Amino acid sequence: MQSGAIAFSCCQQSIFKRTRHDLLTLGNLSNSGKSFHLSRAIFSKPRTLNRLYLVSSFSPVEPEKNGGRRIVLVKAASVPESVGGGFPLPAKETSQTLVLGSLFGLWYLLNILFNIYNKQVLKVYPFPITMTSFQLAVGCLLILFMWITGLYRRPKINSSQLMTILPLAMIHTLGNLFTNLSLGKVAVSFTHTVKALEPFFTVVLSAMFLGEFPALAVVASLVPIVGGVALASMTEVSFNWAGFWSAMASNLANQSRNVLSKKLMANKEECLDNINLFSIITIMSFFFMIPVTIFTEGIKFTPAYLQSSGLNVQEVCIRSLLAAFCFHTYQQISYMILEMVSPVTHSVGNCVKRVVVIVSTVLFFRTPVSPMNSLGTGVALAGVFLYSRLKRLKPKPEAKAA
C-alpha cells in the first residue's frame, strides 16, 4: 500500500536545472515509476511566492543527490502580478461574497419598496386584479428589453417545453393574484406572517406528489410555525377572512408551483435556467391575466377613470410603475441568488427577508401591533428559520457491511 502518493499528470518531459529564485524544492522524494511520494515542499526564496509552480510527470530520471537526499528541481511558471502575491483565491472569494451580499441587499430593499408602493396604491385604488396584470405587463417589457439588448440571452424553446411550463405559469398567476388580494384586504405585516406557512405546504405537497417524507425533526419545526401564525391571526387588528384565505391560497399556489417544477422539469433534456424559466412564466401569466381582468374588473386603469374617481393620476401611476418595477426586479434577483447558493441557503435568506419586510412595513405604516401579535409573528418566523436549518441536515448513508 502506497499511502500519500501523488501522481502528477504529464504535459512536459524534462527536469529543469536549478536557478536562484524560480525553483521549488521537493524534499524526500522517492521515484516509483511515474509517481512520487511527497513529504514536504520548500520555496527557495520568500519572494518566489508570486510564482505558480507546476510539476509535470516525466520518464524516470535520476535526480540530483545532495547530502544523501534525493532532490527534484522543477521550473516555475510565472503568473501575473495582479493576482495578489500568488494567492488569487481569497480575493476571488471576497469579490463573490461582496456580489452575493449586494444581491441579498437589493433583494430585501426592492421587496420592501414593492410592498410599500403596492399597499399605497391598493389603499386608494382597490383593484388588485388590475394591479396584478399591470405588474406582469411591466415585467414583460423588462424581459423583452433584457433579451433585445442582449443583457441576457434569449432562450430557444419548443412547443413541448411550453406545454410543460403551461401549468407552472397558471399556478404562478394565481400565486401573484392571491398575494395582491391579501395585501389589499389586510396589513402587509399580517399577509407576510400568514405566508410564513409556506414550509407547511411544502412538506404536505412534497409528500402527496413527490413521495418525499421529511424527518421527524423537520415535522416538529412546523409546530411553532402553525402555532405562531394562529396566535398572530387571533390578535391581528386588521384581520378579515378574505385577506387571510387569500394569503393561504397564495401559499398553496406558490408551493404547488415549486413542487410541480421539480416534478415536471427534472427529466427534461434541455432545461431552462431559472431566470429564463421565470421570464417565460411571467409572459404567459400576463396573457392569462388579460381576460380575467377584463371580465372581473373591466378596464379601470385609464387616466379618465382615475380622474373621475378623484385620484391623483400622476401619483397613482408613478407608484404603480415603481411597485411593478420592484416586483419584477426583486423576483429576478431572487432567481439570480438561487443560482449562486443552495436552496437551503436561499430559504434561510427568504426567512430573513420576511422579517425585514414585516418590521419595515410596520414602522412605515405605523401598523398597531399588540404584544401577543408580535409574539405570534416571532414564533412563526423562528419556526421557519428552524425548518430551513433542519432541511440542511441530511441523514448519513448507512455503511455497507465489509
Short mmCIF file of C-alpha atoms in Angstrom, two decimals:
data_model
loop_
_atom_site.label_atom_id
_atom_site.label_comp_id
_atom_site.label_asym_id
_atom_site.label_seq_id
_atom_site.Cartn_x
_atom_site.Cartn_y
_atom_site.Cartn_z
CA MET A 1 0.00 0.00 0.00
CA GLN A 2 1.44 3.36 -1.01
CA SER A 3 -0.06 5.96 1.27
CA GLY A 4 0.26 9.61 0.33
CA ALA A 5 1.28 9.01 -3.27
CA ILE A 6 0.71 11.93 -5.63
CA ALA A 7 0.60 11.28 -9.37
CA PHE A 8 1.41 14.34 -11.49
CA SER A 9 -0.13 14.34 -14.94
CA CYS A 10 2.30 14.91 -17.79
CA CYS A 11 2.49 17.80 -20.19
CA GLN A 12 6.24 18.45 -20.15
CA GLN A 13 9.00 15.84 -20.35
CA SER A 14 12.05 17.41 -18.74
CA ILE A 15 13.65 18.43 -15.47
CA PHE A 16 14.99 21.93 -15.41
CA LYS A 17 18.22 22.90 -13.76
CA ARG A 18 18.10 24.94 -10.60
CA THR A 19 18.10 28.72 -10.84
CA ARG A 20 18.31 31.14 -7.95
CA HIS A 21 14.76 32.38 -7.47
CA ASP A 22 12.26 30.43 -9.51
CA LEU A 23 12.60 26.84 -8.33
CA LEU A 24 10.55 24.74 -5.97
CA THR A 25 12.43 22.12 -3.97
CA LEU A 26 10.65 18.88 -3.15
CA GLY A 27 12.43 17.05 -0.33
CA ASN A 28 12.49 13.35 0.48
CA LEU A 29 11.07 12.15 -2.81
CA SER A 30 11.37 8.54 -3.87
CA ASN A 31 11.00 7.66 -7.52
CA SER A 32 8.48 4.90 -8.18
CA GLY A 33 7.67 4.59 -11.86
CA LYS A 34 5.90 7.83 -12.74
CA SER A 35 4.55 8.52 -9.25
CA PHE A 36 6.32 10.27 -6.42
CA HIS A 37 5.97 10.31 -2.63
CA LEU A 38 5.93 13.87 -1.33
CA SER A 39 6.75 14.61 2.27
CA ARG A 40 7.40 18.35 2.21
CA ALA A 41 7.77 21.30 -0.15
CA ILE A 42 10.06 24.27 0.36
CA PHE A 43 10.18 27.57 -1.54
CA SER A 44 13.79 28.51 -2.23
CA LYS A 45 13.14 32.22 -1.58
CA PRO A 46 10.25 34.10 0.10
CA ARG A 47 9.87 36.36 -2.91
CA THR A 48 9.00 33.36 -5.07
CA LEU A 49 5.53 33.43 -3.54
CA ASN A 50 4.41 35.34 -6.60
CA ARG A 51 5.10 32.27 -8.76
CA LEU A 52 2.78 29.44 -9.63
CA TYR A 53 4.70 26.15 -9.57
CA LEU A 54 3.70 23.42 -11.97
CA VAL A 55 5.02 19.87 -11.58
CA SER A 56 4.97 17.55 -14.57
CA SER A 57 5.11 13.80 -14.81
CA PHE A 58 8.02 12.50 -16.83
CA SER A 59 10.01 9.39 -17.55
CA PRO A 60 12.13 8.24 -14.61
CA VAL A 61 15.25 10.36 -14.46
CA GLU A 62 17.91 10.06 -11.83
CA PRO A 63 17.56 13.18 -9.66
CA GLU A 64 20.43 15.17 -8.27
CA LYS A 65 21.77 13.95 -4.96
CA ASN A 66 22.51 16.34 -2.14
CA GLY A 67 23.69 15.11 1.22
CA GLY A 68 22.09 11.72 0.87
CA ARG A 69 18.74 13.23 -0.06
CA ARG A 70 17.23 12.95 -3.49
CA ILE A 71 16.08 16.32 -4.81
CA VAL A 72 13.91 17.12 -7.78
CA LEU A 73 14.00 20.67 -9.11
CA VAL A 74 11.19 21.93 -11.28
CA LYS A 75 10.81 25.13 -13.28
CA ALA A 76 8.37 27.75 -12.01
CA ALA A 77 5.71 29.22 -14.28
CA SER A 78 5.16 32.90 -13.59
CA VAL A 79 1.69 34.25 -13.02
CA PRO A 80 0.53 37.87 -13.41
CA GLU A 81 1.44 40.17 -10.56
CA SER A 82 -2.17 41.36 -10.44
CA VAL A 83 -3.31 38.15 -8.80
CA GLY A 84 -2.05 39.38 -5.47
CA GLY A 85 1.08 37.53 -4.49
CA GLY A 86 0.18 34.20 -5.98
CA PHE A 87 -2.89 33.71 -3.79
CA PRO A 88 -5.84 34.78 -6.00
CA LEU A 89 -8.45 32.52 -4.37
CA PRO A 90 -9.15 34.63 -1.25
CA ALA A 91 -9.54 37.78 -3.38
CA LYS A 92 -11.92 35.94 -5.68
CA GLU A 93 -13.93 34.64 -2.75
CA THR A 94 -14.10 38.12 -1.26
CA SER A 95 -15.37 39.50 -4.57
CA GLN A 96 -18.03 36.79 -4.83
CA THR A 97 -19.09 37.42 -1.23
CA LEU A 98 -19.47 41.14 -1.93
CA VAL A 99 -21.54 40.45 -5.06
CA LEU A 100 -23.74 37.96 -3.22
CA GLY A 101 -24.17 40.33 -0.28
CA SER A 102 -25.14 43.15 -2.64
CA LEU A 103 -27.72 40.92 -4.34
CA PHE A 104 -29.23 39.98 -0.99
CA GLY A 105 -29.39 43.66 -0.03
CA LEU A 106 -31.12 44.57 -3.30
CA TRP A 107 -33.49 41.63 -2.91
CA TYR A 108 -34.58 42.87 0.51
CA LEU A 109 -34.73 46.56 -0.43
CA LEU A 110 -36.78 46.01 -3.59
CA ASN A 111 -39.14 43.70 -1.70
CA ILE A 112 -39.71 46.35 0.95
CA LEU A 113 -40.33 49.05 -1.68
CA PHE A 114 -42.72 46.81 -3.60
CA ASN A 115 -44.83 46.13 -0.53
CA ILE A 116 -44.92 49.81 0.43
CA TYR A 117 -45.77 51.18 -3.03
CA ASN A 118 -48.20 48.36 -3.76
CA LYS A 119 -50.06 48.86 -0.48
CA GLN A 120 -50.23 52.63 -1.02
CA VAL A 121 -51.84 52.12 -4.43
CA LEU A 122 -54.25 49.41 -3.25
CA LYS A 123 -55.47 51.67 -0.44
CA VAL A 124 -56.80 54.25 -2.91
CA TYR A 125 -57.27 52.00 -5.94
CA PRO A 126 -58.89 48.76 -4.67
CA PHE A 127 -58.50 46.70 -7.86
CA PRO A 128 -55.89 44.03 -7.08
CA ILE A 129 -56.61 42.02 -10.25
CA THR A 130 -55.87 45.03 -12.44
CA MET A 131 -52.73 45.76 -10.42
CA THR A 132 -51.54 42.18 -10.88
CA SER A 133 -51.99 42.47 -14.65
CA PHE A 134 -50.17 45.80 -14.70
CA GLN A 135 -47.24 44.39 -12.74
CA LEU A 136 -46.96 41.42 -15.08
CA ALA A 137 -47.15 43.75 -18.10
CA VAL A 138 -44.24 45.84 -16.81
CA GLY A 139 -42.36 42.62 -16.16
CA CYS A 140 -42.88 41.56 -19.79
CA LEU A 141 -41.49 44.86 -21.03
CA LEU A 142 -38.40 44.49 -18.85
CA ILE A 143 -37.89 40.92 -20.08
CA LEU A 144 -38.16 41.95 -23.73
CA PHE A 145 -35.71 44.80 -23.12
CA MET A 146 -33.31 42.36 -21.50
CA TRP A 147 -33.49 39.95 -24.44
CA ILE A 148 -33.38 42.57 -27.22
CA THR A 149 -30.40 44.42 -25.78
CA GLY A 150 -28.50 41.20 -25.07
CA LEU A 151 -28.33 41.77 -21.32
CA TYR A 152 -29.43 38.16 -21.03
CA ARG A 153 -29.57 35.52 -23.71
CA ARG A 154 -32.95 34.75 -25.21
CA PRO A 155 -33.91 31.09 -24.72
CA LYS A 156 -34.69 28.68 -27.52
CA ILE A 157 -37.89 26.96 -26.55
CA ASN A 158 -40.06 24.43 -28.32
CA SER A 159 -43.74 23.58 -28.09
CA SER A 160 -43.07 20.60 -25.83
CA GLN A 161 -41.35 22.81 -23.28
CA LEU A 162 -44.15 25.38 -23.49
CA MET A 163 -46.72 22.71 -22.69
CA THR A 164 -44.64 21.66 -19.69
CA ILE A 165 -44.36 25.25 -18.45
CA LEU A 166 -48.06 25.99 -19.02
CA PRO A 167 -49.35 24.60 -15.67
CA LEU A 168 -46.48 26.32 -13.84
CA ALA A 169 -47.46 29.65 -15.37
CA MET A 170 -51.11 29.19 -14.41
CA ILE A 171 -50.21 28.48 -10.79
CA HIS A 172 -47.70 31.36 -10.78
CA THR A 173 -50.51 33.66 -11.93
CA LEU A 174 -52.74 32.53 -9.08
CA GLY A 175 -49.94 32.98 -6.54
CA ASN A 176 -49.34 36.61 -7.52
CA LEU A 177 -53.05 37.34 -7.76
CA PHE A 178 -53.87 35.97 -4.31
CA THR A 179 -50.93 37.85 -2.78
CA ASN A 180 -52.29 41.15 -4.11
CA LEU A 181 -55.80 40.24 -2.97
CA SER A 182 -54.47 39.69 0.54
CA LEU A 183 -52.39 42.87 0.54
CA GLY A 184 -55.49 44.82 -0.47
CA LYS A 185 -57.50 43.46 2.45
CA VAL A 186 -55.13 43.29 5.45
CA ALA A 187 -51.90 44.81 6.72
CA VAL A 188 -48.73 43.95 4.84
CA SER A 189 -47.20 42.52 8.02
CA PHE A 190 -50.13 40.14 8.51
CA THR A 191 -50.00 38.91 4.90
CA HIS A 192 -46.33 38.05 5.31
CA THR A 193 -46.96 36.41 8.67
CA VAL A 194 -49.51 34.09 7.06
CA LYS A 195 -47.14 33.47 4.16
CA ALA A 196 -44.64 32.15 6.70
CA LEU A 197 -46.73 28.95 6.48
CA GLU A 198 -45.06 28.13 3.15
CA PRO A 199 -42.90 25.33 4.68
CA PHE A 200 -46.05 23.59 5.91
CA PHE A 201 -47.47 23.50 2.38
CA THR A 202 -44.10 22.40 1.01
CA VAL A 203 -43.97 19.38 3.31
CA VAL A 204 -47.57 18.36 2.65
CA LEU A 205 -47.40 18.76 -1.14
CA SER A 206 -43.99 17.06 -1.41
CA ALA A 207 -45.34 14.07 0.49
CA MET A 208 -48.50 13.92 -1.64
CA PHE A 209 -47.00 14.36 -5.12
CA LEU A 210 -43.30 13.52 -4.82
CA GLY A 211 -43.37 10.86 -2.14
CA GLU A 212 -40.81 12.79 -0.09
CA PHE A 213 -41.39 12.37 3.62
CA PRO A 214 -39.39 14.63 5.94
CA ALA A 215 -37.57 13.66 9.11
CA LEU A 216 -39.37 13.88 12.41
CA ALA A 217 -37.34 16.94 13.44
CA VAL A 218 -38.46 18.79 10.30
CA VAL A 219 -42.10 17.95 11.02
CA ALA A 220 -41.64 19.15 14.60
CA SER A 221 -40.35 22.52 13.31
CA LEU A 222 -43.74 23.08 11.67
CA VAL A 223 -45.45 23.23 15.07
CA PRO A 224 -44.15 26.70 16.04
CA ILE A 225 -44.88 27.95 12.51
CA VAL A 226 -48.53 26.90 12.61
CA GLY A 227 -48.94 27.94 16.24
CA GLY A 228 -47.31 31.33 15.69
CA VAL A 229 -49.48 32.14 12.66
CA ALA A 230 -52.60 31.08 14.59
CA LEU A 231 -51.66 33.33 17.52
CA ALA A 232 -50.88 36.27 15.22
CA SER A 233 -54.18 35.78 13.39
CA MET A 234 -56.23 35.83 16.59
CA THR A 235 -54.65 39.09 17.73
CA GLU A 236 -54.39 40.88 14.35
CA VAL A 237 -56.17 44.24 14.31
CA SER A 238 -56.70 44.25 10.52
CA PHE A 239 -57.80 40.60 10.37
CA ASN A 240 -60.54 39.60 7.95
CA TRP A 241 -61.24 36.23 6.38
CA ALA A 242 -60.83 37.41 2.80
CA GLY A 243 -57.28 38.62 3.45
CA PHE A 244 -56.41 35.52 5.48
CA TRP A 245 -57.67 32.97 2.92
CA SER A 246 -56.09 34.90 0.05
CA ALA A 247 -52.71 34.67 1.75
CA MET A 248 -53.30 30.95 2.40
CA ALA A 249 -54.25 30.44 -1.25
CA SER A 250 -51.08 32.25 -2.28
CA ASN A 251 -49.05 29.82 -0.15
CA LEU A 252 -50.77 26.86 -1.76
CA ALA A 253 -50.23 28.20 -5.28
CA ASN A 254 -46.57 29.15 -4.79
CA GLN A 255 -45.58 25.86 -3.20
CA SER A 256 -47.57 23.88 -5.76
CA ARG A 257 -45.57 25.68 -8.45
CA ASN A 258 -42.31 24.67 -6.77
CA VAL A 259 -43.35 21.03 -6.39
CA LEU A 260 -44.65 20.83 -9.96
CA SER A 261 -41.49 22.48 -11.25
CA LYS A 262 -39.41 19.81 -9.55
CA LYS A 263 -41.65 17.04 -10.86
CA LEU A 264 -42.12 18.21 -14.44
CA MET A 265 -38.79 19.82 -15.24
CA ALA A 266 -36.47 17.24 -13.70
CA ASN A 267 -36.44 14.84 -16.65
CA LYS A 268 -36.17 17.41 -19.43
CA GLU A 269 -33.08 17.07 -21.59
CA GLU A 270 -32.93 20.77 -22.40
CA CYS A 271 -33.71 22.59 -19.17
CA LEU A 272 -34.03 26.35 -18.99
CA ASP A 273 -32.08 28.25 -16.40
CA ASN A 274 -34.02 29.79 -13.54
CA ILE A 275 -34.06 33.34 -14.92
CA ASN A 276 -35.35 32.41 -18.38
CA LEU A 277 -37.86 29.99 -16.89
CA PHE A 278 -39.19 32.78 -14.68
CA SER A 279 -39.23 35.15 -17.68
CA ILE A 280 -41.32 32.80 -19.81
CA ILE A 281 -43.68 32.10 -16.91
CA THR A 282 -44.14 35.86 -16.42
CA ILE A 283 -45.04 36.42 -20.08
CA MET A 284 -47.51 33.53 -20.08
CA SER A 285 -49.03 34.76 -16.80
CA PHE A 286 -49.67 38.18 -18.32
CA PHE A 287 -51.67 36.66 -21.18
CA PHE A 288 -53.64 34.59 -18.67
CA MET A 289 -54.49 37.72 -16.68
CA ILE A 290 -55.80 39.82 -19.59
CA PRO A 291 -59.19 38.07 -19.94
CA VAL A 292 -59.50 37.60 -16.17
CA THR A 293 -59.02 41.32 -15.59
CA ILE A 294 -61.46 42.39 -18.31
CA PHE A 295 -64.23 40.05 -17.13
CA THR A 296 -63.86 40.79 -13.41
CA GLU A 297 -62.81 44.43 -13.01
CA GLY A 298 -63.04 45.81 -16.54
CA ILE A 299 -60.67 48.42 -17.92
CA LYS A 300 -60.23 50.80 -14.99
CA PHE A 301 -56.64 51.94 -15.24
CA THR A 302 -57.20 54.78 -17.69
CA PRO A 303 -56.43 58.41 -16.77
CA ALA A 304 -60.10 59.30 -17.34
CA TYR A 305 -61.29 56.70 -14.82
CA LEU A 306 -58.68 57.70 -12.25
CA GLN A 307 -59.63 61.37 -12.55
CA SER A 308 -63.34 60.57 -12.26
CA SER A 309 -62.56 58.67 -9.03
CA GLY A 310 -60.91 61.76 -7.58
CA LEU A 311 -57.43 60.25 -7.56
CA ASN A 312 -54.14 61.94 -8.27
CA VAL A 313 -53.40 60.38 -11.67
CA GLN A 314 -49.69 61.16 -11.67
CA GLU A 315 -49.13 59.88 -8.15
CA VAL A 316 -51.06 56.64 -8.68
CA CYS A 317 -49.33 55.93 -11.99
CA ILE A 318 -45.82 56.60 -10.66
CA ARG A 319 -46.30 54.46 -7.57
CA SER A 320 -47.91 51.69 -9.62
CA LEU A 321 -44.97 51.76 -12.02
CA LEU A 322 -42.46 51.70 -9.17
CA ALA A 323 -44.30 48.83 -7.50
CA ALA A 324 -44.34 46.86 -10.76
CA PHE A 325 -40.65 47.52 -11.40
CA CYS A 326 -39.69 46.44 -7.88
CA PHE A 327 -42.00 43.41 -8.12
CA HIS A 328 -40.33 42.03 -11.23
CA THR A 329 -36.77 43.04 -10.34
CA TYR A 330 -36.76 41.52 -6.87
CA GLN A 331 -38.01 38.22 -8.27
CA GLN A 332 -35.31 38.24 -10.96
CA ILE A 333 -32.67 38.89 -8.30
CA SER A 334 -34.14 36.09 -6.19
CA TYR A 335 -33.56 33.65 -9.06
CA MET A 336 -30.04 35.03 -9.59
CA ILE A 337 -29.26 34.32 -5.93
CA LEU A 338 -30.75 30.85 -6.24
CA GLU A 339 -28.24 30.06 -9.00
CA MET A 340 -25.37 31.13 -6.72
CA VAL A 341 -26.34 29.42 -3.45
CA SER A 342 -28.01 26.22 -2.32
CA PRO A 343 -31.83 26.05 -1.99
CA VAL A 344 -31.46 25.80 1.81
CA THR A 345 -29.36 28.97 1.96
CA HIS A 346 -31.89 30.69 -0.29
CA SER A 347 -34.68 29.54 2.04
CA VAL A 348 -32.89 30.97 5.07
CA GLY A 349 -32.39 34.24 3.18
CA ASN A 350 -36.07 34.29 2.32
CA CYS A 351 -36.92 33.87 6.01
CA VAL A 352 -34.72 36.82 6.94
CA LYS A 353 -36.27 38.83 4.10
CA ARG A 354 -39.74 38.22 5.53
CA VAL A 355 -38.61 39.51 8.92
CA VAL A 356 -37.13 42.63 7.32
CA VAL A 357 -40.30 43.29 5.29
CA ILE A 358 -42.59 42.84 8.31
CA VAL A 359 -40.56 45.16 10.54
CA SER A 360 -40.11 47.78 7.80
CA THR A 361 -43.78 47.93 6.82
CA VAL A 362 -44.93 48.02 10.46
CA LEU A 363 -42.70 51.04 11.04
CA PHE A 364 -43.61 52.75 7.75
CA PHE A 365 -47.39 52.34 8.00
CA ARG A 366 -47.37 52.58 11.81
CA THR A 367 -49.39 49.39 12.00
CA PRO A 368 -50.74 48.78 15.52
CA VAL A 369 -49.18 45.60 16.86
CA SER A 370 -50.09 44.07 20.22
CA PRO A 371 -47.52 42.13 22.31
CA MET A 372 -49.33 38.85 21.62
CA ASN A 373 -49.41 39.59 17.91
CA SER A 374 -45.66 40.28 17.95
CA LEU A 375 -45.09 37.06 19.87
CA GLY A 376 -47.09 35.03 17.36
CA THR A 377 -45.21 36.54 14.42
CA GLY A 378 -41.87 35.98 16.12
CA VAL A 379 -42.63 32.35 16.95
CA ALA A 380 -43.76 31.65 13.38
CA LEU A 381 -40.65 33.21 11.85
CA ALA A 382 -38.39 31.39 14.32
CA GLY A 383 -40.07 28.16 13.26
CA VAL A 384 -39.39 28.97 9.59
CA PHE A 385 -35.73 29.59 10.38
CA LEU A 386 -35.50 26.33 12.32
CA TYR A 387 -37.16 24.49 9.45
CA SER A 388 -34.63 25.92 6.98
CA ARG A 389 -31.71 24.86 9.16
CA LEU A 390 -33.04 21.34 9.70
CA LYS A 391 -33.56 20.88 5.95
CA ARG A 392 -29.79 21.27 5.59
CA LEU A 393 -29.20 18.17 7.70
CA LYS A 394 -29.37 15.06 5.56
CA PRO A 395 -29.33 11.56 7.01
CA LYS A 396 -25.96 9.87 6.60
CA PRO A 397 -25.98 6.84 4.34
CA GLU A 398 -25.62 3.58 6.19
CA ALA A 399 -22.20 1.99 5.96
CA LYS A 400 -22.09 -1.12 3.87
CA ALA A 401 -21.01 -4.30 5.54
CA ALA A 402 -17.49 -5.37 4.69
#
